[in-house]
Tab-separated table of C-alpha atoms and ligand atoms in Angstrom:
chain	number	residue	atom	x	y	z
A	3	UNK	CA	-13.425	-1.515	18.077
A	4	UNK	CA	-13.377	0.428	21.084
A	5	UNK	CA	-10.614	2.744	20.747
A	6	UNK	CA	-8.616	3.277	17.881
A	7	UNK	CA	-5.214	1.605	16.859
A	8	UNK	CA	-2.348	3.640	16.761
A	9	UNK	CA	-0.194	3.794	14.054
A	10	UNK	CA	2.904	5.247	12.773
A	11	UNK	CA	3.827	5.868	9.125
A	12	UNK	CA	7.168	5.427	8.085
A	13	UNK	CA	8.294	7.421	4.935
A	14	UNK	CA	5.348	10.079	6.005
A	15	UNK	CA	6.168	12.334	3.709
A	16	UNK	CA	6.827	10.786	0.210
A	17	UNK	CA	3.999	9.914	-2.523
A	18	UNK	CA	2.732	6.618	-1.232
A	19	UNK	CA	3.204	8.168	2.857
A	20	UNK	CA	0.709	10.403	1.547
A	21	UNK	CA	-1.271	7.914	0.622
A	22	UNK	CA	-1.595	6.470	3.388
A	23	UNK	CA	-2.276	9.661	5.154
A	24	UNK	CA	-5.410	10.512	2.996
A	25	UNK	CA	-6.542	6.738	3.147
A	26	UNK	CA	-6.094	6.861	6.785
A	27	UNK	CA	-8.327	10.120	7.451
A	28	UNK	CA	-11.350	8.448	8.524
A	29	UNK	CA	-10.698	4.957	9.597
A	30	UNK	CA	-12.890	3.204	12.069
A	31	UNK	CA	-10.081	1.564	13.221
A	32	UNK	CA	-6.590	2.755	12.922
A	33	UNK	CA	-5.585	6.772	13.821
A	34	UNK	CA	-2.331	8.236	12.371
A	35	UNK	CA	-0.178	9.518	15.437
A	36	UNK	CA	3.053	9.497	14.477
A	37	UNK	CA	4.885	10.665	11.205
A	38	UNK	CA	8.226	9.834	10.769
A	39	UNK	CA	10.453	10.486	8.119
A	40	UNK	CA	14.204	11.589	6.962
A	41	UNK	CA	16.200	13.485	9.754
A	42	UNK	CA	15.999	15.994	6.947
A	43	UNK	CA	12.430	16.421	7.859
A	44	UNK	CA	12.089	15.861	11.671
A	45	UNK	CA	11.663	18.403	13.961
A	46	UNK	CA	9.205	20.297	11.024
A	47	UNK	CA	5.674	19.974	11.417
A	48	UNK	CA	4.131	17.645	8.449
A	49	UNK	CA	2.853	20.282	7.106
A	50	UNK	CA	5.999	22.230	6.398
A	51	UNK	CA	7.850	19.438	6.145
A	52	UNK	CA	6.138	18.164	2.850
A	53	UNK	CA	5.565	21.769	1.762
A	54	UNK	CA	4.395	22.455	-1.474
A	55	UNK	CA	4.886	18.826	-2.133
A	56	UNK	CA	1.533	17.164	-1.349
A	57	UNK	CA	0.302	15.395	-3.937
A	58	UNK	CA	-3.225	13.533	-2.827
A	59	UNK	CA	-6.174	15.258	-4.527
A	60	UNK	CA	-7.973	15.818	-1.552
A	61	UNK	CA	-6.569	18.120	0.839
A	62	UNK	CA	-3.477	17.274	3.536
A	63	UNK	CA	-5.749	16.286	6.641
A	64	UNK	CA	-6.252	18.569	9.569
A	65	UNK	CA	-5.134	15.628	12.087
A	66	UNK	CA	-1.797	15.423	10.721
A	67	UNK	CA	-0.463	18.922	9.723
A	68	UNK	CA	0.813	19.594	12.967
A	69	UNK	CA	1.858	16.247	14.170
A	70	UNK	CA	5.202	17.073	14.458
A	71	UNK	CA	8.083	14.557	12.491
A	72	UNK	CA	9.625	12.242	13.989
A	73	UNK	CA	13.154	11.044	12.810
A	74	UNK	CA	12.782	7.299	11.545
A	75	UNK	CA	16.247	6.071	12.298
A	76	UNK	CA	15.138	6.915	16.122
A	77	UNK	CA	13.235	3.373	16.697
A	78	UNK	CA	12.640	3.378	19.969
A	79	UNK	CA	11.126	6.735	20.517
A	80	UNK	CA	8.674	6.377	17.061
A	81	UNK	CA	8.094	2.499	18.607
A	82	UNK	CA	6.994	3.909	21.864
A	83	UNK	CA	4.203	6.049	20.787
A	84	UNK	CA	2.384	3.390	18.346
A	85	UNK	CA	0.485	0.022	18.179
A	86	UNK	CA	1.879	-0.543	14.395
A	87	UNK	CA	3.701	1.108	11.741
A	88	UNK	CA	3.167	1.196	7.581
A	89	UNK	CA	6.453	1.332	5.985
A	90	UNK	CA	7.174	3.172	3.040
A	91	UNK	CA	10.636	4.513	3.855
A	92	UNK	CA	12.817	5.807	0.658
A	93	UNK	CA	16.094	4.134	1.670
A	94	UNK	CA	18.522	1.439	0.243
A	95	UNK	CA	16.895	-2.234	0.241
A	96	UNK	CA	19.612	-3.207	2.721
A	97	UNK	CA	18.725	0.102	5.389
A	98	UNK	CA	14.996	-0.939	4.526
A	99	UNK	CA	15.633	-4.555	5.585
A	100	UNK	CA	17.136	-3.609	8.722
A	101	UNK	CA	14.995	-0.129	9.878
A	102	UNK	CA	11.658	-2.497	9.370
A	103	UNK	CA	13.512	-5.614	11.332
A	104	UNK	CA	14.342	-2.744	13.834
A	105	UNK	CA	10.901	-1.967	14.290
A	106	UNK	CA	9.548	-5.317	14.483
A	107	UNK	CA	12.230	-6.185	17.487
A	108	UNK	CA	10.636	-3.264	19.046
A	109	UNK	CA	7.559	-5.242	19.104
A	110	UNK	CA	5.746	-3.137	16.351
A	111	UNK	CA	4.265	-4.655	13.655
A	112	UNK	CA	5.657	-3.382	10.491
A	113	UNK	CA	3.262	-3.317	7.121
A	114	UNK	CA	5.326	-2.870	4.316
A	115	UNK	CA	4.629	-1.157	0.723
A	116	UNK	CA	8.824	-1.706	0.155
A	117	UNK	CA	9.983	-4.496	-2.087
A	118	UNK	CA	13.129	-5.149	0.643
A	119	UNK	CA	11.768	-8.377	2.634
A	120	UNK	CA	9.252	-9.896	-0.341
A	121	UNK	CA	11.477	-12.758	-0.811
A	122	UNK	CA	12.521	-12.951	3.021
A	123	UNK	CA	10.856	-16.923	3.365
A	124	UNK	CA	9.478	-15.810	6.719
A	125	UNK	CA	7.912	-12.581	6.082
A	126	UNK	CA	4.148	-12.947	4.483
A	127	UNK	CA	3.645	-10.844	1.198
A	128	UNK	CA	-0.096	-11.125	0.918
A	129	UNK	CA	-2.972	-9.880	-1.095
A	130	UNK	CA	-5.445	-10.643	1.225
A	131	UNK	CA	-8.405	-11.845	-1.182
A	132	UNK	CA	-5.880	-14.416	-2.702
A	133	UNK	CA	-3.552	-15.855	0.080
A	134	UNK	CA	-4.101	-14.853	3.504
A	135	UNK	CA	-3.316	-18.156	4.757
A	136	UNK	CA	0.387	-16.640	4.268
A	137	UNK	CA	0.198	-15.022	7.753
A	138	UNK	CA	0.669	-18.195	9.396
A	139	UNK	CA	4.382	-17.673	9.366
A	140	UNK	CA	4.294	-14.346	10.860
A	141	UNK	CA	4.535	-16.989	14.377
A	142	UNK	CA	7.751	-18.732	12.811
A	143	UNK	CA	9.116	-15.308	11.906
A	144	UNK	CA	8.553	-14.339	15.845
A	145	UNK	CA	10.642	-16.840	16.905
A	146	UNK	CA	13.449	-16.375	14.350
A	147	UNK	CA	13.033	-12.516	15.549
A	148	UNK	CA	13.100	-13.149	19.072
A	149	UNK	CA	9.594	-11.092	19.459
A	150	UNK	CA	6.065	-11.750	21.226
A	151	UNK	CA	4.163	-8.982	18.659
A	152	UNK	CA	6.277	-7.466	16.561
A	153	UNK	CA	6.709	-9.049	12.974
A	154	UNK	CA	6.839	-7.606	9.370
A	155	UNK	CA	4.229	-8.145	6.494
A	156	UNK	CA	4.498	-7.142	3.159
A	157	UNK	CA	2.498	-6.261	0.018
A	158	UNK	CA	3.401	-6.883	-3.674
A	159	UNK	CA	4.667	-4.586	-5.893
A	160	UNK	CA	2.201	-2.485	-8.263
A	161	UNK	CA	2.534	-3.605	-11.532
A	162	UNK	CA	1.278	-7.484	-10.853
A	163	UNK	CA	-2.189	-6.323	-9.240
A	164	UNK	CA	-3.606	-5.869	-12.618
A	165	UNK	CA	-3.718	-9.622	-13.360
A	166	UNK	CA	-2.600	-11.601	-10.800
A	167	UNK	CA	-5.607	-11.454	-9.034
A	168	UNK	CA	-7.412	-12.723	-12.553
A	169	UNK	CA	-5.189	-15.353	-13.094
A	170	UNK	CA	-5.467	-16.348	-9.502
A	171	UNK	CA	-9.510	-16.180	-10.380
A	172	UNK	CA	-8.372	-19.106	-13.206
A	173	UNK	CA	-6.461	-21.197	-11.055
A	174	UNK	CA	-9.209	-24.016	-11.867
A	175	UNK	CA	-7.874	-23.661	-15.883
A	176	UNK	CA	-4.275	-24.300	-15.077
A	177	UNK	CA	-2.833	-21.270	-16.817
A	178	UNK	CA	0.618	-22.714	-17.301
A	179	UNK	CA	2.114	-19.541	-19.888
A	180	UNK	CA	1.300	-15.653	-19.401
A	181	UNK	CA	2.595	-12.792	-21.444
A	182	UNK	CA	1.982	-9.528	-20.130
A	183	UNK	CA	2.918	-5.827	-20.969
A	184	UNK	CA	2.299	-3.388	-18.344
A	185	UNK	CA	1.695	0.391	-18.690
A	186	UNK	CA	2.607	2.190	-16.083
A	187	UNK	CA	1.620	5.288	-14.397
A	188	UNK	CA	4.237	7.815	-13.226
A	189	UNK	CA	3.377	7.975	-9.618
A	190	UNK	CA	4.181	4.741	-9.692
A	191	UNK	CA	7.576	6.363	-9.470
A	192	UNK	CA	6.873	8.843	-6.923
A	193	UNK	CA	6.091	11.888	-9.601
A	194	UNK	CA	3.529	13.703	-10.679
A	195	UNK	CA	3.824	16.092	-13.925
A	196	UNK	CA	4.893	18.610	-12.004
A	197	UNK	CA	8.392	16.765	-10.902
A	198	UNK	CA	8.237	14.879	-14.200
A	199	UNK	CA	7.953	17.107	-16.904
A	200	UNK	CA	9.861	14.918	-19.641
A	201	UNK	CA	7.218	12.434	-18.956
A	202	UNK	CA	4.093	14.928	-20.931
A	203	UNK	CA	3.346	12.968	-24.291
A	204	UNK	CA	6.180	10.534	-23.464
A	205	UNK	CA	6.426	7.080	-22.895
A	206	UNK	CA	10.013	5.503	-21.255
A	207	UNK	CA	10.236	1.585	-22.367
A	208	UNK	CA	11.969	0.889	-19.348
A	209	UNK	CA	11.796	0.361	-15.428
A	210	UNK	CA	14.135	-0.629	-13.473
A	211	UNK	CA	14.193	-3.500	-11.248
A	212	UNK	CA	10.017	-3.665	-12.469
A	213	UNK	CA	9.969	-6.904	-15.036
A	214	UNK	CA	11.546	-8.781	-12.803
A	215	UNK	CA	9.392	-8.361	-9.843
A	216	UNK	CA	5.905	-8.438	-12.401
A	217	UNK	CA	7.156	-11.728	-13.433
A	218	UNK	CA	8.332	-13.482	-9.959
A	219	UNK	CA	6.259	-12.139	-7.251
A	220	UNK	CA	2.970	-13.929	-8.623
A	221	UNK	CA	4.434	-17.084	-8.359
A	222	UNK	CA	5.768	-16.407	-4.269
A	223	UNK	CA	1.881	-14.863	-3.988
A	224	UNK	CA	0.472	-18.470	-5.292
A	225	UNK	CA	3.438	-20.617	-3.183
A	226	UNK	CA	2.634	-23.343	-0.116
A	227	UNK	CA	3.791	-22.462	3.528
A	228	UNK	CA	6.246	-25.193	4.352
A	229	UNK	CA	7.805	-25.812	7.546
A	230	UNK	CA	7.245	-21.868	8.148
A	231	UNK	CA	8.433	-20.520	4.792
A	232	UNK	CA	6.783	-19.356	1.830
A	233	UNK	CA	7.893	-21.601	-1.187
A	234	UNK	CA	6.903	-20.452	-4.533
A	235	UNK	CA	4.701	-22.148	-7.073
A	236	UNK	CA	6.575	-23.025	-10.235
A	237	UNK	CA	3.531	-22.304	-12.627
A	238	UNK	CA	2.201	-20.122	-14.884
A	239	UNK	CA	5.700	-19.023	-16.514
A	240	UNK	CA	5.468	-15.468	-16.675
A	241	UNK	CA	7.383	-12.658	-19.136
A	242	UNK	CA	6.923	-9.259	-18.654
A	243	UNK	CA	7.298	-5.971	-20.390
A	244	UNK	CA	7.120	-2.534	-18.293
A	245	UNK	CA	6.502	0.616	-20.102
A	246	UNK	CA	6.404	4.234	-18.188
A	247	UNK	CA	3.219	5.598	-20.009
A	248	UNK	CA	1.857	9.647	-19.431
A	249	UNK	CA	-0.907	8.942	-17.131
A	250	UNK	CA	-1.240	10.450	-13.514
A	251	UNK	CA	-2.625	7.304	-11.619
A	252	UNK	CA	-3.217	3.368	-12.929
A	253	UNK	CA	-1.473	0.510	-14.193
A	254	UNK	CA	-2.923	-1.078	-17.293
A	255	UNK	CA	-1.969	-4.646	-18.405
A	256	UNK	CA	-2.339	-7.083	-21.723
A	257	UNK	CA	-2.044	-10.472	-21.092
A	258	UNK	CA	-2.102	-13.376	-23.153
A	259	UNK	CA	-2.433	-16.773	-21.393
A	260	UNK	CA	-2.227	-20.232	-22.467
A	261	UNK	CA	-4.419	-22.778	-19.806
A	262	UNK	CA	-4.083	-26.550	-19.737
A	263	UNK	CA	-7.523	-27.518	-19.460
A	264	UNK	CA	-10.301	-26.604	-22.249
A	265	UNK	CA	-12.282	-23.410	-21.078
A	266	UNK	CA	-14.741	-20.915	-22.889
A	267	UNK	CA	-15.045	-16.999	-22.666
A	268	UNK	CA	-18.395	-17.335	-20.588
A	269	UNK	CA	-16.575	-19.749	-17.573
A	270	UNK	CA	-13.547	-16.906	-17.264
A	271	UNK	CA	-16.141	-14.197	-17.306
A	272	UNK	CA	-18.243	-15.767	-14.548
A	273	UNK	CA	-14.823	-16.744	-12.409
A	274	UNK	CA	-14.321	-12.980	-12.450
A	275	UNK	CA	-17.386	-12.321	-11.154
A	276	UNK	CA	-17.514	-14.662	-8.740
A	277	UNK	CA	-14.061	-13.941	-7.189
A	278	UNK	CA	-13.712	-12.874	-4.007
A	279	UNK	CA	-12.288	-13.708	-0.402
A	280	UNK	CA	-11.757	-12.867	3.030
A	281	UNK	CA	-12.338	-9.255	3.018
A	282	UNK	CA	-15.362	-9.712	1.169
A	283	UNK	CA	-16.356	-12.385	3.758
A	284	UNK	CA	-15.404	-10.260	6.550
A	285	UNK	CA	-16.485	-7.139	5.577
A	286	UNK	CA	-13.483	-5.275	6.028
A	287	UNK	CA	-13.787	-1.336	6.212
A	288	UNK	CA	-11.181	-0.912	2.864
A	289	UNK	CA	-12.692	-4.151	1.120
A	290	UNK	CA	-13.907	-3.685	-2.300
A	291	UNK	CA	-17.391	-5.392	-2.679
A	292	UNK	CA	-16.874	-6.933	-5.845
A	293	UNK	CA	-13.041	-7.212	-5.729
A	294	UNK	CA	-12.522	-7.737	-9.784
A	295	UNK	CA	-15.565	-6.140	-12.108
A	296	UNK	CA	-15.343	-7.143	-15.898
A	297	UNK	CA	-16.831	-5.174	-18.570
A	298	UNK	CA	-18.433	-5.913	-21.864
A	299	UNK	CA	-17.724	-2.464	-23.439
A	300	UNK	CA	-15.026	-2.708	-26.164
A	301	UNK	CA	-13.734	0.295	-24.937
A	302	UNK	CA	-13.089	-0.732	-21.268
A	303	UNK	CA	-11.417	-0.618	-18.933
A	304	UNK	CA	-10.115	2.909	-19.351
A	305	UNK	CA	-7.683	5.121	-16.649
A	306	UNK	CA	-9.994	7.836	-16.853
A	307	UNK	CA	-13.804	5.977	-16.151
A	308	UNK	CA	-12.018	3.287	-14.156
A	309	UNK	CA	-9.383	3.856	-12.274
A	310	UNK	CA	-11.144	4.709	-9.125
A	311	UNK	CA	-13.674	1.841	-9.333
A	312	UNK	CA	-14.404	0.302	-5.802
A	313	UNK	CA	-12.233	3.983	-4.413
A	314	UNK	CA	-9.430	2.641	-5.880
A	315	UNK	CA	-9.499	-0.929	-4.620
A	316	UNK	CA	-10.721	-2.826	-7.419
A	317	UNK	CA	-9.570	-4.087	-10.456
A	318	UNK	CA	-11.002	-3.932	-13.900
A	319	UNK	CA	-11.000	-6.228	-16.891
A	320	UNK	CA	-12.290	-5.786	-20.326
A	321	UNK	CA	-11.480	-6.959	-23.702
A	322	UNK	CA	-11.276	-10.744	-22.909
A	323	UNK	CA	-11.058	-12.903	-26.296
A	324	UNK	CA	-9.934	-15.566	-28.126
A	325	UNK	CA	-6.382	-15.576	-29.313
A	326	UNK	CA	-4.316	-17.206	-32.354
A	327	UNK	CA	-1.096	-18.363	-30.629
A	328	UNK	CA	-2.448	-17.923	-27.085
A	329	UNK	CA	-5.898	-19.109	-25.672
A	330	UNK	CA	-7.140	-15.974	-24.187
A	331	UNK	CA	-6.244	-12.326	-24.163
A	332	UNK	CA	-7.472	-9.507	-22.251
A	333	UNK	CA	-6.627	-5.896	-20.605
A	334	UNK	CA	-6.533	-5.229	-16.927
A	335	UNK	CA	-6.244	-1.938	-14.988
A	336	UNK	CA	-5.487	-1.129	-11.182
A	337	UNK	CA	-4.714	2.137	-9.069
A	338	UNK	CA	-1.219	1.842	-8.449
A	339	UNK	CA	-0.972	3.499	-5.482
A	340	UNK	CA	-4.355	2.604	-3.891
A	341	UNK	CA	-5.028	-1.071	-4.623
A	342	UNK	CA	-1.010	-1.384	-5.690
A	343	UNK	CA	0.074	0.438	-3.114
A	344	UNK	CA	-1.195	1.822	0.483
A	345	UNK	CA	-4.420	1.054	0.068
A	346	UNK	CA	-3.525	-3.208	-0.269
A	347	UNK	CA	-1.614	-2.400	3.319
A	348	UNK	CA	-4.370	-0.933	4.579
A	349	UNK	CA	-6.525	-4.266	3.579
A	350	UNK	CA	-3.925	-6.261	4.816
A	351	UNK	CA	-3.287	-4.699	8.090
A	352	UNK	CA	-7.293	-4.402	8.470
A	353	UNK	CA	-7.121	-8.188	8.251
A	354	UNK	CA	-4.197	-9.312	10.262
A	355	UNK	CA	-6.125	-7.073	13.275
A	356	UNK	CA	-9.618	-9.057	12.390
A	357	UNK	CA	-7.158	-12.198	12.767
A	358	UNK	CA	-5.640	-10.673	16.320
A	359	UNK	CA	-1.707	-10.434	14.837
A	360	UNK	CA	-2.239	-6.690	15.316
A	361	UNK	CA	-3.741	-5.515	18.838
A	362	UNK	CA	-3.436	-2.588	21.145
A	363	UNK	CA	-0.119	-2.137	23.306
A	364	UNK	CA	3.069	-3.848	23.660
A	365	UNK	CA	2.233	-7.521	24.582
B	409	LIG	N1	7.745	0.294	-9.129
B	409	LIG	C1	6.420	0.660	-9.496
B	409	LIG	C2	5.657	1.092	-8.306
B	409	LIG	C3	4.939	-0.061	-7.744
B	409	LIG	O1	4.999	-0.375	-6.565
B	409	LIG	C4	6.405	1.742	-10.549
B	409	LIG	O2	7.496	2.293	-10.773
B	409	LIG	O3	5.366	1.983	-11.130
């Protein structure tokens, strides 16, 4: 790439903003030039306006800490100074639906880490090593939107990026019943221990808003595009449990899964292993080489060893075995707010420009 996209992040300043920010540092391809954020913030540099609250464990980049926030109600002016925008503005799902349709009738793409448009049938949620064919709508949502560039994509939420991607790995098998409990970590919410105290050698059975999501948004990631909508599939049935666990970073899983056809421990293994997709294929700069690693050790995968395996992009998966009631069991771990989080936008926006929905300029 000759010069560098420019891009915009929306929600600058909050845990997954940040995110972004440290991801972004040193892209080949896409330079952070805008921050935008609450009118609380703008005006403040980004620097002072996230203060003492910067929670990445590398240090707040150089590049940014004077780039001076931008309010993110004020569309037109943020619009003007970007080729695309990552979304992951703290607002009501109704002011999210709108602010990112705002941007995208500006003619700036819109990336989204919020949950507000996933089930919008025009808008692609995509994890782009299982279904990037998904984009194709983004030309159907154009026209709905009136635009010639500016659409929105979406990523799924956290908690599913532990198996989905190893059920989708299966699809051969016909899983047809999963049971999963997720542990969850707490900047997953936002928080470290710092803002979370009550949270130290706690655990919180509840999330809100998170079972339902962890059991529904697999199915819309493994639907059809039909007449310019996503429809979802109707299979695996999925039931979910989400736990708030004391851990810093990574969302653990165990699954149980029933599959139609007859398969042994060696053929899921090897599907693991063998699993991967367009980023691999394309070499994308945030692709994981091996997208899903599994590990013999009983032990495995742990938050500690694992959690940054592949920088954060992969997943891992251990402990896969026979089970009484089910077929197969096993334990799979993600980083929530890489992989789960601004790190799958990054992939995806990485391969919607390799596919030319993102360029340079306005047209
Ligand atoms: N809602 C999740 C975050 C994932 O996107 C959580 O609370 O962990």
């Amino acid at each position: 790439m000759e010069k560098k996209l420019q891009v915009g992040i929306l929600g600058a300043t909050g845990m997954v903003g940040q995110r972004f920010i440290s991801l972004l540092e040193h892209h080949p391809w896409f330079e952070v030039v805008t921050v935008a954020a609450s009118p609380r913030s703008a005006g403040k540099t980004y620097e002072e306006a996230v203060g003492d609250r910067w929670k990445m464990t590398t240090p707040m980049p150089e590049s940014v800490k004077h780039l001076k926030v931008m309010n993110v109600n004020e569309v037109e002016a943020v619009a003007a100074g970007v080729d695309f925008v990552f979304s992951a503005v703290d607002m009501s799902k109704e002011e999210i639906k709108a602010i990112e349709e705002s941007y995208a009738k500006a003619e700036v793409p819109v990336v989204s880490n919020n949950s507000a448009h996933r089930w919008t049938p025009d808008v692609p949620m995509v994890v782009p090593e299982i279904n990037p064919e998904h984009f194709e709508v983004i030309k159907d949502q154009r026209k709905r939107l009136g635009t010639e560039k500016g659409f929105i994509a979406v990523k799924p939420n956290c908690s599913i990026q532990s198996y989905a991607p190893v059920l989708t790995a299966w699809k051969e098998f016909e899983p047809y019943e999963v049971v999963a409990t997720t542990y969850q970590a707490i900047s997953g919410a936002g928080k470290n221990f710092k803002d979370w105290p009550e949270m130290e050698g706690n655990v919180i059975p509840f999330i809100g808003g998170e079972e339902e999501k962890s059991e529904q948004e697999p199915l819309r990631l493994w639907g059809k595009v039909e007449d310019g909508q996503i429809i979802k599939a109707s299979e695996p049935a999925i039931t979910c449990q989400c736990i708030r666990i004391p851990v810093l970073n990574g969302h653990t899983a165990a699954v149980f899964v029933k599959f139609r056809k007859k398969v042994s421990k060696e053929e899921l293994i090897d599907r693991i292993r063998s699993f991967s997709g367009l980023p691999q294929e394309l070499e994308l700069p945030s692709a994981p080489k091996q997208f899903i690693q599994y590990m013999d050790e009983e032990n495995r995968p742990q938050i500690t060893l694992d959690v940054d395996y592949e920088n954060g992009m992969g997943i891992s998966v251990g402990r896969l075995r026979e089970d009484t009631v089910y077929d197969y069991k096993f334990v799979g771990m993600s980083h929530n707010t890489v992989r789960g989080a601004a790190g799958g936008a990054v992939l995806s926006a990485e391969l919607l420009t390799a596919k030319g929905y993102i360029t340079a300029g306005k047209k």
